[in-house]
CSV table of C-alpha atoms in Angstrom, one decimal:
chain,number,residue,atom,x,y,z
Q,964,UNK,CA,0.0,0.3,0.0
Q,965,UNK,CA,1.5,3.5,-1.2
Q,966,UNK,CA,1.6,6.1,1.4
Q,967,UNK,CA,-1.1,8.0,-0.5
Q,968,UNK,CA,-3.5,5.3,0.2
Q,969,UNK,CA,-2.3,4.6,3.9
Q,970,UNK,CA,-3.3,8.5,4.2
Q,971,UNK,CA,-6.9,7.9,3.3
Q,972,UNK,CA,-7.8,5.3,5.2
Q,973,UNK,CA,-5.8,7.6,8.0
Q,974,UNK,CA,-7.2,11.1,7.3
Q,975,UNK,CA,-11.2,8.9,7.4
Q,976,UNK,CA,-9.9,7.2,11.1
Q,977,UNK,CA,-8.5,10.4,12.5
Q,978,UNK,CA,-12.0,12.4,11.2
Q,979,UNK,CA,-15.0,9.9,11.2
Q,980,UNK,CA,-15.7,9.0,15.0
Q,981,UNK,CA,-17.9,6.2,13.9
Q,982,UNK,CA,-14.7,4.9,12.0
Q,983,UNK,CA,-12.8,4.7,15.2
Q,984,UNK,CA,-15.5,3.3,17.5
Q,985,UNK,CA,-16.0,0.9,15.5
Q,986,UNK,CA,-12.2,0.3,15.1
Q,987,UNK,CA,-12.6,0.1,11.4
Q,988,UNK,CA,-9.4,-1.0,9.4
Q,989,UNK,CA,-9.0,0.4,6.3
Q,990,UNK,CA,-7.3,-1.9,3.9
Q,991,UNK,CA,-7.2,-0.4,0.7
Q,992,UNK,CA,-8.0,2.6,-0.8
Q,993,UNK,CA,-7.7,3.3,-4.2
Q,994,UNK,CA,-9.9,5.7,-7.0
Q,995,UNK,CA,-10.7,2.1,-8.4
Q,996,UNK,CA,-11.6,0.1,-4.9
Q,997,UNK,CA,-12.0,0.3,-1.1
Q,998,UNK,CA,-11.5,-2.4,0.7
Q,999,UNK,CA,-12.6,-1.7,5.0
Q,1000,UNK,CA,-12.9,-4.9,8.0
Q,1001,UNK,CA,-15.0,-4.8,10.6
Q,1002,UNK,CA,-13.2,-6.9,13.3
Q,1003,UNK,CA,-15.5,-9.0,15.1
Q,1004,UNK,CA,-15.9,-7.7,18.0
Q,1005,UNK,CA,-18.5,-8.8,20.9
Q,1006,UNK,CA,-19.4,-5.0,22.1
Q,1007,UNK,CA,-20.8,-4.6,18.1
Q,1008,UNK,CA,-23.3,-8.1,17.9
Q,1009,UNK,CA,-26.6,-8.1,17.3
Q,1010,UNK,CA,-29.3,-10.7,18.7
Q,1011,UNK,CA,-27.8,-13.9,16.8
Q,1012,UNK,CA,-23.9,-13.2,17.7
Q,1013,UNK,CA,-23.3,-11.1,14.4
Q,1014,UNK,CA,-22.0,-7.7,13.6
Q,1015,UNK,CA,-25.1,-5.3,14.2
Q,1016,UNK,CA,-27.3,-4.4,11.1
Q,1017,UNK,CA,-25.8,-0.6,11.8
Q,1018,UNK,CA,-22.3,-1.4,12.4
Q,1019,UNK,CA,-22.5,-3.6,8.9
Q,1020,UNK,CA,-24.0,-0.5,7.4
Q,1021,UNK,CA,-21.4,2.2,8.8
Q,1022,UNK,CA,-18.8,-0.2,7.3
Q,1023,UNK,CA,-20.1,-0.6,3.7
Q,1024,UNK,CA,-20.8,3.2,4.1
Q,1025,UNK,CA,-16.9,4.0,5.4
Q,1026,UNK,CA,-15.6,2.1,2.2
Q,1027,UNK,CA,-18.0,4.3,-0.1
Q,1028,UNK,CA,-16.5,7.0,1.5
Q,1029,UNK,CA,-13.1,5.9,1.5
Q,1030,UNK,CA,-13.1,5.4,-2.4
Q,1031,UNK,CA,-14.9,8.7,-3.0
Q,1032,UNK,CA,-12.1,10.4,-1.2
Q,1033,UNK,CA,-9.5,8.3,-2.9
Q,1034,UNK,CA,-11.0,9.3,-6.6
Q,1035,UNK,CA,-12.1,13.1,-6.0
Q,1036,UNK,CA,-10.0,14.0,-3.2
Q,1037,UNK,CA,-8.1,16.3,-5.8
Q,1038,UNK,CA,-11.5,17.9,-6.4
Q,1039,UNK,CA,-11.4,19.0,-2.8
Q,1040,UNK,CA,-10.8,22.8,-3.1
Q,1041,UNK,CA,-13.5,23.0,-5.5
Q,1042,UNK,CA,-16.4,20.6,-4.4
Q,1043,UNK,CA,-17.8,18.7,-1.2
Q,1044,UNK,CA,-18.3,15.3,-1.5
Q,1045,UNK,CA,-21.9,13.9,-0.3
Q,1046,UNK,CA,-23.7,11.2,0.2
Q,1047,UNK,CA,-27.0,12.0,-0.9
Q,1048,UNK,CA,-29.1,8.3,-0.4
Q,1049,UNK,CA,-28.5,4.8,0.6
Q,1050,UNK,CA,-29.9,1.7,0.1
Q,1051,UNK,CA,-28.7,-1.9,1.8
Q,1052,UNK,CA,-29.7,-5.1,1.5
Q,1053,UNK,CA,-28.7,-8.2,4.1
Q,1054,UNK,CA,-28.5,-11.6,2.0
Q,1055,UNK,CA,-27.0,-13.9,4.5
Q,1056,UNK,CA,-25.9,-14.3,7.7
Q,1057,UNK,CA,-23.0,-12.0,9.0
Q,1058,UNK,CA,-20.4,-13.8,11.6
Q,1059,UNK,CA,-17.1,-13.0,12.5
Q,1060,UNK,CA,-14.9,-10.3,10.6
Q,1061,UNK,CA,-16.7,-9.3,7.6
Q,1062,UNK,CA,-15.2,-6.7,5.1
Q,1063,UNK,CA,-17.2,-4.2,2.8
Q,1064,UNK,CA,-15.5,-3.6,-1.3
Q,1065,UNK,CA,-16.6,-0.4,-3.2
Q,1066,UNK,CA,-16.4,0.2,-6.4
Q,1067,UNK,CA,-17.7,3.5,-8.5
Q,1068,UNK,CA,-20.5,3.3,-9.9
Q,1069,UNK,CA,-19.4,5.8,-13.1
Q,1070,UNK,CA,-16.1,6.8,-14.4
Q,1071,UNK,CA,-14.2,9.0,-12.4
Q,1072,UNK,CA,-13.6,11.1,-15.4
Q,1073,UNK,CA,-17.1,11.7,-16.6
Q,1074,UNK,CA,-18.0,12.7,-13.2
Q,1075,UNK,CA,-15.0,15.3,-13.1
Q,1076,UNK,CA,-16.8,16.4,-16.5
Q,1077,UNK,CA,-19.6,17.3,-15.3
Q,1078,UNK,CA,-18.5,18.9,-12.5
Q,1079,UNK,CA,-15.9,20.9,-14.8
Q,1080,UNK,CA,-19.2,21.7,-17.0
Q,1081,UNK,CA,-20.6,23.3,-14.3
Q,1082,UNK,CA,-22.9,20.8,-12.9
Q,1083,UNK,CA,-23.5,18.9,-9.5
Q,1084,UNK,CA,-22.8,15.0,-10.6
Q,1085,UNK,CA,-24.1,12.2,-8.8
Q,1086,UNK,CA,-23.2,9.3,-8.9
Q,1087,UNK,CA,-23.6,5.4,-7.2
Q,1088,UNK,CA,-20.9,3.5,-5.3
Q,1089,UNK,CA,-22.1,-0.6,-5.0
Q,1090,UNK,CA,-20.8,-2.1,-1.7
Q,1091,UNK,CA,-20.5,-5.8,-1.0
Q,1092,UNK,CA,-20.0,-6.8,2.2
Q,1093,UNK,CA,-18.3,-10.5,2.8
Q,1094,UNK,CA,-17.7,-12.8,5.9
Q,1095,UNK,CA,-14.3,-14.2,5.9
Q,1096,UNK,CA,-15.3,-17.0,3.8
Q,1097,UNK,CA,-16.2,-14.7,1.2
Q,1098,UNK,CA,-20.1,-15.0,1.2
Q,1099,UNK,CA,-21.5,-12.0,0.2
Q,1100,UNK,CA,-23.9,-11.4,3.2
Q,1101,UNK,CA,-24.8,-7.7,1.9
Q,1102,UNK,CA,-25.3,-5.6,-0.2
Q,1103,UNK,CA,-25.2,-1.8,-0.2
Q,1104,UNK,CA,-25.4,1.4,-2.9
Q,1105,UNK,CA,-25.0,4.9,-1.7
Q,1106,UNK,CA,-25.5,8.1,-4.1
Q,1107,UNK,CA,-22.9,10.1,-3.9
Q,1108,UNK,CA,-22.5,13.8,-5.3
Q,1109,UNK,CA,-20.1,16.5,-5.7
Q,1110,UNK,CA,-21.4,19.7,-4.3
Q,1111,UNK,CA,-19.7,22.7,-6.1
Q,1112,UNK,CA,-18.5,25.4,-3.1
Q,1113,UNK,CA,-19.8,28.5,-4.4
């Protein structure tokens, strides 16, 4: 992992209190993909002994924020990234460590071109949540925007 990639995770861990509270581990943060892990922590278990739905939501949303920051960090002087809406589906019982992998739903260059043209682009980030055996336990989509500063 390069220093720039590590800095995105460090920045999020330092500035997003929920990321610190859940002890999220930012494993990969590139403009193409973000991977974030939620350790198995009894304090955040649900009634069936796995990670609470709210913890998994925060994990996935944090992965989406990591990829947005990695992909559009160079745009922060002129636009602020904001989550617009999110939808999550819980597919299978999650137990133990879970990992969220986020990908952009549109090419970054297309999103920046829309911003360059004076627009306020919206774009989806898709996230898969997996157990250690790689079974997908949840899927989430967060729609983000880059709101121009002005």
